XYZ file of C-alpha atoms in Angstrom:
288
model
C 59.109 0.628 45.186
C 58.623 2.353 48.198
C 56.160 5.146 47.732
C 53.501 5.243 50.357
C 52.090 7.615 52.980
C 53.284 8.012 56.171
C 51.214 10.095 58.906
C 52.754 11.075 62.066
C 56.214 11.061 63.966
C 57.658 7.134 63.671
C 60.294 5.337 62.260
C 59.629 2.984 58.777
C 62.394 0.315 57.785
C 61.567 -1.180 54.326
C 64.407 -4.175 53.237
C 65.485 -5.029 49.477
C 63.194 -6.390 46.528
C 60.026 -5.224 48.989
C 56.861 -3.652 46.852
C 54.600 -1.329 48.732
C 51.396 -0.396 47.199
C 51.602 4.003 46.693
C 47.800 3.388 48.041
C 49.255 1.983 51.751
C 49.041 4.214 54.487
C 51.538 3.773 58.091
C 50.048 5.605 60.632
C 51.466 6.775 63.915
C 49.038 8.094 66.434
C 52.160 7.346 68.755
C 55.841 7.178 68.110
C 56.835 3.650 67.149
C 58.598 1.925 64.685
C 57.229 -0.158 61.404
C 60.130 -2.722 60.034
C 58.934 -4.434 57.018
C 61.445 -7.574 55.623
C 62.829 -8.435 52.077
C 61.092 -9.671 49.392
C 57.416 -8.496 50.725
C 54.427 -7.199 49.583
C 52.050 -4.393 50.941
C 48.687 -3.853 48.953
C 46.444 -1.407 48.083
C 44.899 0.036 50.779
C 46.792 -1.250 54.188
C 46.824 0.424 56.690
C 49.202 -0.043 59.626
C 48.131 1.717 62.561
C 50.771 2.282 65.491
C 49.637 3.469 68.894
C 52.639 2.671 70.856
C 53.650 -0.355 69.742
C 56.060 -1.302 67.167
C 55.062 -3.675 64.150
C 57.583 -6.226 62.163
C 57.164 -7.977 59.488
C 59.208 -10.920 58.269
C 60.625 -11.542 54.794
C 58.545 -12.839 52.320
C 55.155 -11.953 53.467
C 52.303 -10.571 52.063
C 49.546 -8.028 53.377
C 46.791 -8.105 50.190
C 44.431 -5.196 49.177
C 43.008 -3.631 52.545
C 44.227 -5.108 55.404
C 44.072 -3.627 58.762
C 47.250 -4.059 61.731
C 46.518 -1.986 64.890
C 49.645 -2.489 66.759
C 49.089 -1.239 70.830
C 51.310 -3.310 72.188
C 53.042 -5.012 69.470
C 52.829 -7.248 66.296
C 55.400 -9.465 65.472
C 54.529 -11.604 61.958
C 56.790 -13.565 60.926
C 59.102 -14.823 57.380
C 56.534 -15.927 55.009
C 53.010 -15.003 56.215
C 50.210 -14.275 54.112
C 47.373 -12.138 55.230
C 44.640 -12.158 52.469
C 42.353 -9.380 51.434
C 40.168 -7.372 54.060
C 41.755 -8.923 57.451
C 42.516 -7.528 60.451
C 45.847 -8.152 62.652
C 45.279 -6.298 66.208
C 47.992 -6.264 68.208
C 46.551 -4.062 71.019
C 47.196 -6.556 73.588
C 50.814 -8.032 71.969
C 50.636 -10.342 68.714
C 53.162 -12.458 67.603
C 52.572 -15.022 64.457
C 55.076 -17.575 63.638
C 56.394 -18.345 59.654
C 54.727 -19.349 57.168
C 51.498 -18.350 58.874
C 48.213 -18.193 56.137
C 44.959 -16.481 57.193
C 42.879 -16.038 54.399
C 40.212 -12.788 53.345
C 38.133 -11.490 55.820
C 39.584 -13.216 58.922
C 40.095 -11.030 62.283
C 42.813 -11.899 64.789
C 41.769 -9.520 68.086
C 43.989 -9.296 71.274
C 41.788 -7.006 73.330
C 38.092 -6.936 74.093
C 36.222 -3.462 74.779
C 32.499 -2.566 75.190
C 30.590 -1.207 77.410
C 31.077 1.578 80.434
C 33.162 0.565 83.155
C 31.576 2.989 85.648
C 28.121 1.460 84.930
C 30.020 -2.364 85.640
C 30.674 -3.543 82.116
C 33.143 -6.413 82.831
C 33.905 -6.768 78.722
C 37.001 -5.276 78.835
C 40.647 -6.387 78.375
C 43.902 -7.068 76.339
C 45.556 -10.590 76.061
C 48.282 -11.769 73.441
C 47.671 -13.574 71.031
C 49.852 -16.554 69.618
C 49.945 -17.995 66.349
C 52.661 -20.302 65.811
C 54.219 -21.665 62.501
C 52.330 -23.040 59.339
C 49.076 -22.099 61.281
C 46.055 -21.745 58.086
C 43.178 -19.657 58.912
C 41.141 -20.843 55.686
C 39.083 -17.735 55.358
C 36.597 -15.555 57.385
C 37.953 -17.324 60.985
C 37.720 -15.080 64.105
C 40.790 -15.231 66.808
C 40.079 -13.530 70.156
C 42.346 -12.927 72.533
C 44.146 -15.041 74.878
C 44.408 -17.472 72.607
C 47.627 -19.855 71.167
C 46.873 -21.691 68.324
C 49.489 -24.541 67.693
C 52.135 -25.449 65.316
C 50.280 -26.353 61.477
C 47.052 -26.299 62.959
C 44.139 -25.610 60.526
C 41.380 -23.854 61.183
C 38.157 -24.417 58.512
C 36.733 -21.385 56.888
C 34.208 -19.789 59.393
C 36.026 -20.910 62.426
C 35.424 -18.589 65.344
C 38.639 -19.467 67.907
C 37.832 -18.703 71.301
C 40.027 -21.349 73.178
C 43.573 -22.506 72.715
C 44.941 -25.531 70.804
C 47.436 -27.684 70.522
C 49.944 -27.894 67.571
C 48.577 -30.227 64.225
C 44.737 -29.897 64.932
C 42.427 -29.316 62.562
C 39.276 -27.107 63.826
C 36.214 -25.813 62.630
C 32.789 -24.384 64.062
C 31.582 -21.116 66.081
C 32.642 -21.542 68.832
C 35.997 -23.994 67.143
C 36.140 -27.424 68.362
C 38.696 -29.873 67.051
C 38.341 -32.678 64.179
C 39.390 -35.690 65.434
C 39.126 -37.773 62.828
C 40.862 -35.251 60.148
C 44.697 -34.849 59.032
C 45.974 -32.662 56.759
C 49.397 -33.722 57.377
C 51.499 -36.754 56.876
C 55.310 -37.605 57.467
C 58.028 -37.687 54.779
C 61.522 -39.118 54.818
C 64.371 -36.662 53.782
C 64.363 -38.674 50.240
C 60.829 -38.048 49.412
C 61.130 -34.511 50.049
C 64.479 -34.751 48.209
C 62.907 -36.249 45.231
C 59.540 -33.978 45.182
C 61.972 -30.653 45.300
C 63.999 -32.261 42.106
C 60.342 -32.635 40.177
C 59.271 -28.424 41.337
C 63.141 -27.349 40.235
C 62.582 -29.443 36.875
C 59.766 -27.155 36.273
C 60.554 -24.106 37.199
C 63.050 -24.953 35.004
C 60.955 -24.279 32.098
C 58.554 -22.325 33.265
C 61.188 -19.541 34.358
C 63.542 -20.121 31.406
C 66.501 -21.517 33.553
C 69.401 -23.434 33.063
C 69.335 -26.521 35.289
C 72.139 -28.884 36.105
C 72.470 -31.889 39.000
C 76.244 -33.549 38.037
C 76.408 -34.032 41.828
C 74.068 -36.232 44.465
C 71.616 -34.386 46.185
C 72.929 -31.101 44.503
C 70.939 -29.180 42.179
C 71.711 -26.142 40.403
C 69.658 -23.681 38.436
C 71.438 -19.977 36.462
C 69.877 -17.548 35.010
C 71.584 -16.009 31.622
C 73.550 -13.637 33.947
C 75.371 -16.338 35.580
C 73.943 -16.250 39.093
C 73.058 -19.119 40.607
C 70.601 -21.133 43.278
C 71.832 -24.468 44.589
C 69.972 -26.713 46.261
C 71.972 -29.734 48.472
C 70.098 -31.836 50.430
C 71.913 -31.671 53.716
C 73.454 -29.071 56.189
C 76.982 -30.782 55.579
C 76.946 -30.291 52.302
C 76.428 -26.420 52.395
C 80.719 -25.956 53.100
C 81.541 -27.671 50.172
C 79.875 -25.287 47.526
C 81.909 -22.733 45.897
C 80.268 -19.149 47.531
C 80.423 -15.989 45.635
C 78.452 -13.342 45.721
C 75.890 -14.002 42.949
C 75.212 -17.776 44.367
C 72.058 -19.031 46.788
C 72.747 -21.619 48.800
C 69.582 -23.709 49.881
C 69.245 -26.367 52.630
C 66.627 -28.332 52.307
C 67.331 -30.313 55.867
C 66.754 -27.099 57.807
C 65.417 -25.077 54.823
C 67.669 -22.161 55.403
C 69.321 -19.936 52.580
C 71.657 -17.517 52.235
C 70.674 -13.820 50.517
C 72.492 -12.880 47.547
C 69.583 -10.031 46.254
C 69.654 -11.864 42.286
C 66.623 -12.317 40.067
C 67.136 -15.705 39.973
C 66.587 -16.220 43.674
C 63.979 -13.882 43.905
C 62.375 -16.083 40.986
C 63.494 -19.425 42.283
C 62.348 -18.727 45.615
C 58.555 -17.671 45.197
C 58.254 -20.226 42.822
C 58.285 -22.696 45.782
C 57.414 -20.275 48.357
C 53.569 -20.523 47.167
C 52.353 -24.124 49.389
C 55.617 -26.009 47.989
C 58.731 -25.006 50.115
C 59.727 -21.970 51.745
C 63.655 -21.374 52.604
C 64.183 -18.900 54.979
C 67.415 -17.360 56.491
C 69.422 -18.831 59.759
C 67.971 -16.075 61.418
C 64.331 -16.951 60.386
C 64.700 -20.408 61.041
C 66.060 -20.188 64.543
């Protein structure tokens, strides 16, 4: 559905299977251009404001009830973000979040910094990009100001207030955010345990989604719907060439967790099922 208001002189894209709320608002105080992915979802009560700078936003991803993007510069977000209810996404300085970013309710991400008068010496004043690379969490209510990179699957405890940069894999917390030394929220897994923990999620979606589920070959798994269309899963990049394509089939890789888009229910279904905090496929595009 794609019935929404639009205010001003600017350019929307909206991609296939994408659900914005009729409550959304674009705004374009300057021209500009808003590109919104497959697959996403725009609630209630966004607004997207453009004052010069174009916004994009990646398959997959998620703006809940009332969020607020200010694009200046720019705002790039990327496949599979999720922005939660009452957040704010300035890009009047440049932003540019990786995949799979989460940032839960009530968190603000700010790339510029204005107060008081210049002519009476206010200093306060400024725009800097902001960086968020992939699988970055912002639990919930965590400030970002500008200038700042925050690092591959770093997560940042709810109330964090992110003034410097860090590194990728921290975990941070405080006002102003210092880093946990002694906490991990992540741990290494071979290619079979990943392997075998995607066969257990497919066995139940399975079920839960009324599928048809077969695995005849190693490290192949295949789930239809009643309409014939398919999703396969194989386990390695070599062994995406040896599946029969056709128009109706998905083809996931769970080595470099790329798929290919055939627009079905089934991979629509398939897909968010594991998209949640189990597995997210993306295109080779994405995944570059």
């Amino acid at each position: 559905m794609v019935d929404f208001n639009v205010i001003g002189k600017g350019v929307v894209q909206v991609g296939k299977c994408t659900h914005i709320d009729p409550k959304a608002q674009v705004v374009f105080s300057k021209p500009g251009k808003v590109v919104v992915g497959d697959y996403c979802v725009i609630g209630p009560g966004v607004k997207i404001i453009c004052a010069g700078g174009d916004v994009e936003i990646g398959d997959w991803s998620t703006l809940h009830d009332n969020c607020l993007v200010l694009s200046g510069q720019y705002v790039s977000i990327g496949a599979h973000c999720w922005f939660g209810q009452n957040s704010i996404i300035d890009g009047s300085g440049g932003l540019s979040v990786g995949r799979g970013v989460r940032v839960g309710m009530y968190s603000q991400i700010w790339s510029h910094v204005a107060a008081g008068e210049q002519i009476e010496g206010c200093t306060l004043i400024g725009e800097r990009p902001v960086v968020i690379e992939d699988d970055v969490w912002l639990v919930g209510s965590c400030i970002v100001a500008s200038g700042v990179t925050i690092g591959r699957q770093t997560v940042a405890l709810i109330g964090s207030n992110i003034t410097k940069s860090f590194e990728s894999h921290a975990v941070i917390a405080g006002a102003p955010a210092a880093k946990k030394e002694k906490i991990k929220f992540y741990k290494e897994l071979s290619a079979d345990e990943k392997w075998q923990m995607l066969e257990e999620w497919l066995q139940a979606a399975k079920s839960e989604l009324d599928l048809e589920l077969t695995s005849e070959l190693k490290a192949q798994i295949e789930l239809r719907d009643q309409d014939g269309a398919r999703v396969i899963f194989v386990q390695n990049r070599s062994q995406v060439n040896d599946v029969q394509r056709d128009p109706r089939t998905t083809i996931c890789c769970l080595e470099d967790k790329t798929y290919n888009k055939a627009y079905t229910s089934v991979e629509k279904m398939v897909l968010k099922y594991l998209a949640g905090n189990k597995a997210r496929f993306y295109t080779r595009a994405d995944a570059v």
